[in-house]
PDB file of N, CA and C in Angstrom:
ATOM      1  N   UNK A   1       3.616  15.370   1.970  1.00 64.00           N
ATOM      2  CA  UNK A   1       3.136  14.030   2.257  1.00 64.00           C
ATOM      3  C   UNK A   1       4.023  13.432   3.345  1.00 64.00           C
ATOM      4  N   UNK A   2       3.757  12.831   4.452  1.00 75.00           N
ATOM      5  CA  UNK A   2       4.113  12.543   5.513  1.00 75.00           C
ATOM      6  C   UNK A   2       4.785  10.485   4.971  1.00 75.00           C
ATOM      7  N   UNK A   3       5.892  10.744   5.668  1.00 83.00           N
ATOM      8  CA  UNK A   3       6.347   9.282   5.647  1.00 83.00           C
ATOM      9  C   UNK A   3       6.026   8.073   6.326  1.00 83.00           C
ATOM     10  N   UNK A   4       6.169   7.410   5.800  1.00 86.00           N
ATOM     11  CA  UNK A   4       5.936   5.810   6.472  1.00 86.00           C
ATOM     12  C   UNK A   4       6.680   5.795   7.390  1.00 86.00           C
ATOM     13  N   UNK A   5       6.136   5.422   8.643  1.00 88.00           N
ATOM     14  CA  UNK A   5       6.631   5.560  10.131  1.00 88.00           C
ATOM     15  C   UNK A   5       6.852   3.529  10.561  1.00 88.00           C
ATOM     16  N   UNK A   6       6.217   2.819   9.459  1.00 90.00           N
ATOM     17  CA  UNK A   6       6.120   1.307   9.742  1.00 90.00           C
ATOM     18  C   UNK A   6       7.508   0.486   9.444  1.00 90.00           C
ATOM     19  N   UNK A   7       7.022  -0.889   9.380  1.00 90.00           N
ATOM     20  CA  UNK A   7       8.472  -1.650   8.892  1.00 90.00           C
ATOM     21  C   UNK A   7       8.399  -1.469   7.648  1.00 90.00           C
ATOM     22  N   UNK A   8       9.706  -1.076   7.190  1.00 88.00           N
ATOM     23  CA  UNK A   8      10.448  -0.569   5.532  1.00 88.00           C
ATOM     24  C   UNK A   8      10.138  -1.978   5.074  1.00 88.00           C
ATOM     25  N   UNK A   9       9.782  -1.724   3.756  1.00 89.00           N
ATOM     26  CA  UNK A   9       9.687  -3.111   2.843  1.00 89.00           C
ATOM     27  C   UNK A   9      11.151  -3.144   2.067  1.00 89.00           C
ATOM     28  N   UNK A  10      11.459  -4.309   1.400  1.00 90.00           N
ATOM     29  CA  UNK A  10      10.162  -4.922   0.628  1.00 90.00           C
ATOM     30  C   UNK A  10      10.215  -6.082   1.835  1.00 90.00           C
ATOM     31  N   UNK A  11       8.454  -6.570   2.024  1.00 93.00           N
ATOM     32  CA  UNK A  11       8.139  -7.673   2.919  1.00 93.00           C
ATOM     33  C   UNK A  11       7.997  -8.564   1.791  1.00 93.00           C
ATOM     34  N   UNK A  12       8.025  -9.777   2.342  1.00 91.00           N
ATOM     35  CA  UNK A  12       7.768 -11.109   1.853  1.00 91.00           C
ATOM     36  C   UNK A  12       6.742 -12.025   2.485  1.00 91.00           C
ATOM     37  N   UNK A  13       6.279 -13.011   1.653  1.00 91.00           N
ATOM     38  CA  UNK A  13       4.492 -13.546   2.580  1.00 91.00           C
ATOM     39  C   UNK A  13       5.400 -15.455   2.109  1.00 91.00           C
ATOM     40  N   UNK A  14       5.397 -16.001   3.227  1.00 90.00           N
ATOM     41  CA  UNK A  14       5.850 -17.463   3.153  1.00 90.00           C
ATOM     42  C   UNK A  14       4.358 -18.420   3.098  1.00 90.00           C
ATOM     43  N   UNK A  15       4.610 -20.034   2.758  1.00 88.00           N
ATOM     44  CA  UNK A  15       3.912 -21.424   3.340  1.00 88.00           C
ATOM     45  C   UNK A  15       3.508 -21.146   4.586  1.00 88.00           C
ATOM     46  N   UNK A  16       3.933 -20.564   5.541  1.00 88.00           N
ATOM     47  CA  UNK A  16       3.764 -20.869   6.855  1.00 88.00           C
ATOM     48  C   UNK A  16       2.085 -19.671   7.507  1.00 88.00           C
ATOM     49  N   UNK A  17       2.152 -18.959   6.055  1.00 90.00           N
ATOM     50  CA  UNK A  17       0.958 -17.655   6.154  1.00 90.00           C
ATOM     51  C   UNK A  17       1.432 -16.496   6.993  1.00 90.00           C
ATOM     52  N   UNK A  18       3.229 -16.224   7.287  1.00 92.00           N
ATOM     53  CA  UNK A  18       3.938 -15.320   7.722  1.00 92.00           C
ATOM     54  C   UNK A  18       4.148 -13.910   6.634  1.00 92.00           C
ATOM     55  N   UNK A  19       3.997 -12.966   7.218  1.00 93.00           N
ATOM     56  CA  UNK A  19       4.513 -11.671   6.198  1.00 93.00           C
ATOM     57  C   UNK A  19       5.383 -11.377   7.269  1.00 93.00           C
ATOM     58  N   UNK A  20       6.848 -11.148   6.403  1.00 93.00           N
ATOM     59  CA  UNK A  20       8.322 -10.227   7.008  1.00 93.00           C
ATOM     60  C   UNK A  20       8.747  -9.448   6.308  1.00 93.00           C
ATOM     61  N   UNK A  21      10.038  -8.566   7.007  1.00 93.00           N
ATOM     62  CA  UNK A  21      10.527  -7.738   6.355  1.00 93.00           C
ATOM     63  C   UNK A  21      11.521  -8.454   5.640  1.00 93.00           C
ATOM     64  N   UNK A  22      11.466  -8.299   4.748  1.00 86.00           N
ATOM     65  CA  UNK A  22      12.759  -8.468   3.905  1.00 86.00           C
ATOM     66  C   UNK A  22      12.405 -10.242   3.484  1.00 86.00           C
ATOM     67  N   UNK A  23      13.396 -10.964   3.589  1.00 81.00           N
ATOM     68  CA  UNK A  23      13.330 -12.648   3.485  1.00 81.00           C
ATOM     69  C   UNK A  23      13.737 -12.890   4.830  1.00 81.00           C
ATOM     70  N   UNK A  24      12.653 -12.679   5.571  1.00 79.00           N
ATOM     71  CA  UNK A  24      12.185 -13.333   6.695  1.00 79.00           C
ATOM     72  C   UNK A  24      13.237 -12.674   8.239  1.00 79.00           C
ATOM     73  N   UNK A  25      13.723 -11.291   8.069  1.00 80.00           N
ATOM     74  CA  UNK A  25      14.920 -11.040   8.591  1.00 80.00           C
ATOM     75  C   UNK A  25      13.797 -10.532  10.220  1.00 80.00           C
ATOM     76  N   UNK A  26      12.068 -10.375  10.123  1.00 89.00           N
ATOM     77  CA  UNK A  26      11.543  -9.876  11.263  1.00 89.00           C
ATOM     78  C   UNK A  26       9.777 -10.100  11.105  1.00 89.00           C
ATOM     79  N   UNK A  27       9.807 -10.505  11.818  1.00 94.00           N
ATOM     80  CA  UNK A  27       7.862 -11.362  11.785  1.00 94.00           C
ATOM     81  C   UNK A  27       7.362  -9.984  11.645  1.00 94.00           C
ATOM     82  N   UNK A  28       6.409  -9.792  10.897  1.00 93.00           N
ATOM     83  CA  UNK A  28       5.606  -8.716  10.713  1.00 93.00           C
ATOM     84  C   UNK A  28       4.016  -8.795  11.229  1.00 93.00           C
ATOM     85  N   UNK A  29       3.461 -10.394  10.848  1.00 93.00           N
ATOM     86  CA  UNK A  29       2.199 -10.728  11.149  1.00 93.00           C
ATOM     87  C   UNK A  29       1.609 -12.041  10.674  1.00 93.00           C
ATOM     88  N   UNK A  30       1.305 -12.737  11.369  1.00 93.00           N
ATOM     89  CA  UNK A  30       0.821 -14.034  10.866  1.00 93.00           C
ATOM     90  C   UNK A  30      -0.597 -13.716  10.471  1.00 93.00           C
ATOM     91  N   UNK A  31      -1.385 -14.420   9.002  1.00 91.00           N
ATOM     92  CA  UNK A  31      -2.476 -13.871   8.108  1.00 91.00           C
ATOM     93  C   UNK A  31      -3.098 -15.440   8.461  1.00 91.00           C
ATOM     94  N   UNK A  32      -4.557 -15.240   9.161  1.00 87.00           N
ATOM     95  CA  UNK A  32      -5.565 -16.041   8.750  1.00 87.00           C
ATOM     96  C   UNK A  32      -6.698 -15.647   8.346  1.00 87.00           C
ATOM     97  N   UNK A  33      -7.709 -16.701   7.984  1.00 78.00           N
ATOM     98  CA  UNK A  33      -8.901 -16.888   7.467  1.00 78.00           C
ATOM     99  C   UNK A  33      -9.370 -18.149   7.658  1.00 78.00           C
ATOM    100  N   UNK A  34     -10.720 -17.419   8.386  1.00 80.00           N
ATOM    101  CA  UNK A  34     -11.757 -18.387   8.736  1.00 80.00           C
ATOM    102  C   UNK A  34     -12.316 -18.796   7.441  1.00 80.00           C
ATOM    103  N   UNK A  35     -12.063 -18.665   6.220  1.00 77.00           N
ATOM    104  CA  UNK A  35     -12.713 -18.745   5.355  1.00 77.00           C
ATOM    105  C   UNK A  35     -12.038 -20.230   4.179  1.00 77.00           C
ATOM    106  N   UNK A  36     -10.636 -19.850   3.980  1.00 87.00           N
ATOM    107  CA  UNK A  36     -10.323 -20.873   3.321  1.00 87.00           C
ATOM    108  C   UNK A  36      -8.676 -20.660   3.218  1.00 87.00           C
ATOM    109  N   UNK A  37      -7.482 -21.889   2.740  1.00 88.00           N
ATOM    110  CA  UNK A  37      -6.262 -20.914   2.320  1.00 88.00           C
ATOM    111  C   UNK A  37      -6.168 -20.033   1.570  1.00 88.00           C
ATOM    112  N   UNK A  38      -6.959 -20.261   0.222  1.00 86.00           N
ATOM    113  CA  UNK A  38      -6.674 -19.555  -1.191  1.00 86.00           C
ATOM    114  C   UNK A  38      -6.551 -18.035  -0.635  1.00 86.00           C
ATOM    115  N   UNK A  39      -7.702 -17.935   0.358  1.00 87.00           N
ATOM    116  CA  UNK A  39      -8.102 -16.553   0.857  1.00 87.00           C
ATOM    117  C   UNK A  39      -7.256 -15.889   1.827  1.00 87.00           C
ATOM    118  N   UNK A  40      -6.314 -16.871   2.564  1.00 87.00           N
ATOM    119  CA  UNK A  40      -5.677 -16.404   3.477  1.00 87.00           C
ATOM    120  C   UNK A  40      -4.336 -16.159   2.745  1.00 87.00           C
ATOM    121  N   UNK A  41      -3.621 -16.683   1.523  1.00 87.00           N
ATOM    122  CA  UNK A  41      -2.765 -16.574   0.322  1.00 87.00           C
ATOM    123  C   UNK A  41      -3.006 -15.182  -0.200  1.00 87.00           C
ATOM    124  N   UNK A  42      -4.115 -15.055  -1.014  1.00 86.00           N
ATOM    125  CA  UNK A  42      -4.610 -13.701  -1.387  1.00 86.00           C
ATOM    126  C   UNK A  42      -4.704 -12.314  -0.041  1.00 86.00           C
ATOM    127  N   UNK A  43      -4.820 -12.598   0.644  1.00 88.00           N
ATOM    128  CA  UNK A  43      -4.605 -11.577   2.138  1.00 88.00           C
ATOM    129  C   UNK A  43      -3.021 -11.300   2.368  1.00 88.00           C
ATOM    130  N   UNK A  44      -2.497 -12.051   2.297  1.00 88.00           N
ATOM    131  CA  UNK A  44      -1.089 -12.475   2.641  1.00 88.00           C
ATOM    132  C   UNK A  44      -0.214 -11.795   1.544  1.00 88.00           C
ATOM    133  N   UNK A  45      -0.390 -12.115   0.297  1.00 90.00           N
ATOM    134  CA  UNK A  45       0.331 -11.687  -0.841  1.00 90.00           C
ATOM    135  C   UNK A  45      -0.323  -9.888  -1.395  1.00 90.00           C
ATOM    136  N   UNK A  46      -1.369  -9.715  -0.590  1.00 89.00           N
ATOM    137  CA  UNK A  46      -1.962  -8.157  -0.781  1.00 89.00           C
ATOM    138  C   UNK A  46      -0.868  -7.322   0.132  1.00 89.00           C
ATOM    139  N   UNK A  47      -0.526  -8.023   1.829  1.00 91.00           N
ATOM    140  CA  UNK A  47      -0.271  -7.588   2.586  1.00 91.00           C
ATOM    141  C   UNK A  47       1.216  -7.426   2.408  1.00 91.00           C
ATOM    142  N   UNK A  48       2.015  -8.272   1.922  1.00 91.00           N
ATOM    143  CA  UNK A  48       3.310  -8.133   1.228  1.00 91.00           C
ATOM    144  C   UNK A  48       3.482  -7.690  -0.017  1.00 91.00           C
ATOM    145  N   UNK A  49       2.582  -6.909  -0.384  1.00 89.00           N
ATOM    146  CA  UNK A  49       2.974  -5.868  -1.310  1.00 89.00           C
ATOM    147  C   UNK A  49       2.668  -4.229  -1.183  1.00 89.00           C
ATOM    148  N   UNK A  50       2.217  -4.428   0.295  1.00 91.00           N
ATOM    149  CA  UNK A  50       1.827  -2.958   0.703  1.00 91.00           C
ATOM    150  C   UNK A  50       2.967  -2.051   0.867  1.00 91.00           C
ATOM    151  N   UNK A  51       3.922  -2.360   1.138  1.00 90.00           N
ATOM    152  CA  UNK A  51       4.959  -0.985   0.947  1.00 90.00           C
ATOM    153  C   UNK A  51       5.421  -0.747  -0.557  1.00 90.00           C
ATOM    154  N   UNK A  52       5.071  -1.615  -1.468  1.00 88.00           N
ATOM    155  CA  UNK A  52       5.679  -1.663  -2.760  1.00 88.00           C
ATOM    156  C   UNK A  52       4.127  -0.482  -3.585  1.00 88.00           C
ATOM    157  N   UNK A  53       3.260  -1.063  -2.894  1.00 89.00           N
ATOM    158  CA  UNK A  53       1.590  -0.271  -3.506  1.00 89.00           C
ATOM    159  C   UNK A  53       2.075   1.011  -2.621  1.00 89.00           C
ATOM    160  N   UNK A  54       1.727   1.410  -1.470  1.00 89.00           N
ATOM    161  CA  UNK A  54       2.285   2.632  -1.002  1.00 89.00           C
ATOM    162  C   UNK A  54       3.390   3.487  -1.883  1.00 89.00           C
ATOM    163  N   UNK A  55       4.860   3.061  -2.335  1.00 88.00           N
ATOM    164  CA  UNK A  55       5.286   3.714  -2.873  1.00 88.00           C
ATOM    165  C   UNK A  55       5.184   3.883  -3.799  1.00 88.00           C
ATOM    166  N   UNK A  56       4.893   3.540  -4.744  1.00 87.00           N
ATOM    167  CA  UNK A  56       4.024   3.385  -6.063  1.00 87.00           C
ATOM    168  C   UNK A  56       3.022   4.509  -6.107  1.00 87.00           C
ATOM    169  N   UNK A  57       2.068   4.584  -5.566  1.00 86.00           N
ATOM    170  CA  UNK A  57       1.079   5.838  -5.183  1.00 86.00           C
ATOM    171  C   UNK A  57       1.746   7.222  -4.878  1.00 86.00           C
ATOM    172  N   UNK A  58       2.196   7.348  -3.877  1.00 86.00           N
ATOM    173  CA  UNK A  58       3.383   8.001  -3.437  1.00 86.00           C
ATOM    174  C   UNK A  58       4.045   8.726  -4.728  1.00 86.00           C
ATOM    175  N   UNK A  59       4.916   8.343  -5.481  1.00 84.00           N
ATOM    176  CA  UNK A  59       5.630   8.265  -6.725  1.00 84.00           C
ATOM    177  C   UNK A  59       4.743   9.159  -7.868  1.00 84.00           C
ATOM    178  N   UNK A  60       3.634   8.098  -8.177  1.00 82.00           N
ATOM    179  CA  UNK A  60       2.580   8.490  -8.787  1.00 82.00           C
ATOM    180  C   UNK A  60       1.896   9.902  -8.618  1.00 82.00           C
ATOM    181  N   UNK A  61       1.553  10.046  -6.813  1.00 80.00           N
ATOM    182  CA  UNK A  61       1.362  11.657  -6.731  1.00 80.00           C
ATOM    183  C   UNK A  61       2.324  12.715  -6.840  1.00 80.00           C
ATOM    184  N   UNK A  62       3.554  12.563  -7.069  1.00 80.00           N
ATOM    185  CA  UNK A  62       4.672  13.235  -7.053  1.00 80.00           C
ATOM    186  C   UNK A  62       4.632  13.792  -8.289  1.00 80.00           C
ATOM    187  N   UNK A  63       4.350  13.152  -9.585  1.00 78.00           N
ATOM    188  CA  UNK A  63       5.116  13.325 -10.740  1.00 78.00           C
ATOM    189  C   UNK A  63       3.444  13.878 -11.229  1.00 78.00           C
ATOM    190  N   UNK A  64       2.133  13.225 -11.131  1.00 75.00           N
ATOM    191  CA  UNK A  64       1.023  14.024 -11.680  1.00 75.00           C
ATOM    192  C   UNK A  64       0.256  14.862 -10.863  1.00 75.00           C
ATOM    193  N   UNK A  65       0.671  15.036  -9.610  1.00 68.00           N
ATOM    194  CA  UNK A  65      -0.453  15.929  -8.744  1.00 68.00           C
ATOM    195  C   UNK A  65       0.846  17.128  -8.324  1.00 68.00           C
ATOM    196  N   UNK A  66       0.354  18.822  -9.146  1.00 65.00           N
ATOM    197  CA  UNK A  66       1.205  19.390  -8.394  1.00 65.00           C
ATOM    198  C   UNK A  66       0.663  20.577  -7.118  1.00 65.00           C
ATOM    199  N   UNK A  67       0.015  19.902  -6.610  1.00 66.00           N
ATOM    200  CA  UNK A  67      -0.866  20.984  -5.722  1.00 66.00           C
ATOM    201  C   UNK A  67      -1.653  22.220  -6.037  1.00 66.00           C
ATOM    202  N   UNK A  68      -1.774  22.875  -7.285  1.00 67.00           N
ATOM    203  CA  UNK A  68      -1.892  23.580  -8.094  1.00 67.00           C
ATOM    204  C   UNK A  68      -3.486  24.497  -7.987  1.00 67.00           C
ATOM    205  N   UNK A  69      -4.277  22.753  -7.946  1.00 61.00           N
ATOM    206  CA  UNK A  69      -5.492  23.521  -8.021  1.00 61.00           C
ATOM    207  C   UNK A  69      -6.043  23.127  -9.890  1.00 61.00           C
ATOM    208  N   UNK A  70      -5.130  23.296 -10.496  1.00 60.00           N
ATOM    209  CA  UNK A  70      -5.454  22.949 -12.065  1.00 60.00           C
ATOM    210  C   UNK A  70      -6.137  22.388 -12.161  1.00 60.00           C
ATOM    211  N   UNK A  71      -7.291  22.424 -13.068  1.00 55.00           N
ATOM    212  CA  UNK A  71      -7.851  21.049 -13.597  1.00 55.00           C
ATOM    213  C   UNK A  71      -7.218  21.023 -15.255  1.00 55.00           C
ATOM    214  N   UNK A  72      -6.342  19.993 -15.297  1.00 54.00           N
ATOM    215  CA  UNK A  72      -4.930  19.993 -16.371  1.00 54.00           C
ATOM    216  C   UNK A  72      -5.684  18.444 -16.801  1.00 54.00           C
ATOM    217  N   UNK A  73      -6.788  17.864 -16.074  1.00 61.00           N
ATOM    218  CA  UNK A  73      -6.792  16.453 -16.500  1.00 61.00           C
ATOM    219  C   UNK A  73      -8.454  16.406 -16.556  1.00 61.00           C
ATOM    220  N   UNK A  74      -8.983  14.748 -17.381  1.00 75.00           N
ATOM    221  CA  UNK A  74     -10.107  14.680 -17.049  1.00 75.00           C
ATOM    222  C   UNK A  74     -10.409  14.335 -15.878  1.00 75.00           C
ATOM    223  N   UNK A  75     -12.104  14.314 -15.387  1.00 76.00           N
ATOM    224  CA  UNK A  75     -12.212  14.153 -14.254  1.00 76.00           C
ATOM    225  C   UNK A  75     -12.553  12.593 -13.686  1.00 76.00           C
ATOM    226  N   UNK A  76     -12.246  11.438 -14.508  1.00 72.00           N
ATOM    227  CA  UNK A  76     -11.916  10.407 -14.132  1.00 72.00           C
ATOM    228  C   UNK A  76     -10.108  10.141 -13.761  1.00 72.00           C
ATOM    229  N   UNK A  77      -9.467  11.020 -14.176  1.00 78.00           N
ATOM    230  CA  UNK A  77      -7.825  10.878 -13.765  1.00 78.00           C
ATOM    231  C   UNK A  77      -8.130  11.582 -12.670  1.00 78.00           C
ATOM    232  N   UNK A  78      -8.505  12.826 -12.628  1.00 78.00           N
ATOM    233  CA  UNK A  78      -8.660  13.537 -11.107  1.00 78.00           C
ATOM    234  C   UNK A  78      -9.588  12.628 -10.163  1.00 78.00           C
ATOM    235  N   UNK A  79     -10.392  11.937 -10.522  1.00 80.00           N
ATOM    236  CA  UNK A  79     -10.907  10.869  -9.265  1.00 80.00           C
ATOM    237  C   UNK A  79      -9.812  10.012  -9.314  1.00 80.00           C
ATOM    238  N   UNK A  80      -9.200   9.262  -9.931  1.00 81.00           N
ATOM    239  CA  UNK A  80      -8.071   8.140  -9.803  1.00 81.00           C
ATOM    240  C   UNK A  80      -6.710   8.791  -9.140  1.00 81.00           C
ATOM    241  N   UNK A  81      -6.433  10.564  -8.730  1.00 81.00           N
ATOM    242  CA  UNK A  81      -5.535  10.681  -8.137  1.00 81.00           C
ATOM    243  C   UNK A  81      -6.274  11.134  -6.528  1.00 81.00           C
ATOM    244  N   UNK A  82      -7.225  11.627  -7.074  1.00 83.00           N
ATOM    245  CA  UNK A  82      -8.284  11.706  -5.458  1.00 83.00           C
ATOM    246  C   UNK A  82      -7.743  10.658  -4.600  1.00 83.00           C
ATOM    247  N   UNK A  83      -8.348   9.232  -5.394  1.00 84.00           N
ATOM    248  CA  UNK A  83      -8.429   7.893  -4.370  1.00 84.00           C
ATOM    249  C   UNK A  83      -7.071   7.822  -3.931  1.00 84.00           C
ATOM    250  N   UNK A  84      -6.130   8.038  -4.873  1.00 85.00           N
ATOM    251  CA  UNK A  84      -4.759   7.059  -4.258  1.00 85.00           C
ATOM    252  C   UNK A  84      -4.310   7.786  -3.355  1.00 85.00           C
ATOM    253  N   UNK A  85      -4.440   9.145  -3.255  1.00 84.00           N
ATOM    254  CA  UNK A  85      -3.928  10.225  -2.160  1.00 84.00           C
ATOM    255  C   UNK A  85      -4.422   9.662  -1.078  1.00 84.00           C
ATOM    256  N   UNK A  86      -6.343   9.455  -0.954  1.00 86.00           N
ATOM    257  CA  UNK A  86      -6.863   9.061   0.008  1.00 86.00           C
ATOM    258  C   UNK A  86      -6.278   7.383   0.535  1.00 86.00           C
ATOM    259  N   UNK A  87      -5.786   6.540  -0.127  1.00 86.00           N
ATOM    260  CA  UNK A  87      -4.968   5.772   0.049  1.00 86.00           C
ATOM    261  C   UNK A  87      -4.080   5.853   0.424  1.00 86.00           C
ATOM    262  N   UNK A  88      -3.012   6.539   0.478  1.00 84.00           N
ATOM    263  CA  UNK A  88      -1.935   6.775   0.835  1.00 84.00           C
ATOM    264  C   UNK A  88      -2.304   7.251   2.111  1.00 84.00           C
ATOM    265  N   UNK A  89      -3.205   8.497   2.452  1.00 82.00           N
ATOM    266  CA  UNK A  89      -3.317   8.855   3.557  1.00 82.00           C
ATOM    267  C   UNK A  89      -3.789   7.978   4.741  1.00 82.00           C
ATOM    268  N   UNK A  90      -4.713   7.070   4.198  1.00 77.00           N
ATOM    269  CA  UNK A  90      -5.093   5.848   5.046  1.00 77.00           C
ATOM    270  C   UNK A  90      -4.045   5.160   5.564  1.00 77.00           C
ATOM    271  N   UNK A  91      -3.486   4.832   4.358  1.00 75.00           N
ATOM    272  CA  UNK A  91      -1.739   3.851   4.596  1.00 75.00           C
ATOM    273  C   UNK A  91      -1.009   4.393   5.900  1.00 75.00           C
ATOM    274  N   UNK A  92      -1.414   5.873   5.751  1.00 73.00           N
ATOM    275  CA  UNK A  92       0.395   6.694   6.584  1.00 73.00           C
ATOM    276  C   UNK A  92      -0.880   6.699   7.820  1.00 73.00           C
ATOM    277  N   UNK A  93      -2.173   6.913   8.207  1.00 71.00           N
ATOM    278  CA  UNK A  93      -2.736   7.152   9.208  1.00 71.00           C
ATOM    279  C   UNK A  93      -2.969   8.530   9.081  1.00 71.00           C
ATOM    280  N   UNK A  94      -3.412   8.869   8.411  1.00 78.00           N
ATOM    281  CA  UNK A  94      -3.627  10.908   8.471  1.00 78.00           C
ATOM    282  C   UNK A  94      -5.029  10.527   7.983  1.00 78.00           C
ATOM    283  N   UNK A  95      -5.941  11.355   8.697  1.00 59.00           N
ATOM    284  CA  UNK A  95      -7.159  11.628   8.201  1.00 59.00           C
ATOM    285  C   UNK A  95      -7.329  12.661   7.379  1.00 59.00           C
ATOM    286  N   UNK A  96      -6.523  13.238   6.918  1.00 48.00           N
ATOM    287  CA  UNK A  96      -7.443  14.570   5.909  1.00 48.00           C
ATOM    288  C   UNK A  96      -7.835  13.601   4.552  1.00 48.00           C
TER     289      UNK A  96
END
C-alpha cells in the first residue's frame, strides 16, 4: 500500500471555515457552500478528519486483509474491506 504523499495530519477545521495542519501551524483549504453553514461545518469537519479516516482504513487493512486470496470471512466483511481499500486507494490517488 503506497503512502500518503499530502499534508501529515492531524488537521484541524476552525470559525473562520479554514482546515490546517496541526492547530493552525499551515492553511490547507478554505471550505465553502453555496448551500448553507451547517453544510459548510459538516464539509469542513469531514475534511479534518481525513488523515485520521485514511489511517484508520489503512490500519484496518493491515491487521484483516492478508493478501491471501482466502475467503476466511463473510461476504458482507469482504465487501466492507473491498470498499475501504478502494478508499484508501482513492485517498492515496492509485487507480487499481
Amino acid at each position: 500500500m503506497e503512502e500518503f504523499k499530502g499534508t501529515p495530519g492531524p488537521w484541524s477545521f476552525d470559525e473562520t471555515f479554514n482546515v490546517y495542519e496541526g492547530d493552525r501551524d499551515g492553511h490547507i483549504c478554505t471550505v465553502t457552500s453555496w448551500l448553507d453553514e451547517s453544510t459548510a461545518d459538516a464539509n469542513g469537519f469531514l475534511l479534518a478528519a481525513s488523515p485520521d479516516l485514511l489511517s484508520a482504513l489503512q490500519q484496518l487493512l493491515e491487521i484483516y486483509d492478508d493478501h491471501s486470496g482466502k475467503v476466511w470471512t463473510t461476504s458482507s466483511k469482504r465487501r466492507a474491506l473491498d470498499n475501504a481499500r478502494s478508499a484508501v486507494n482513492k485517498a492515496l490517488g492509485e487507480t487499481k
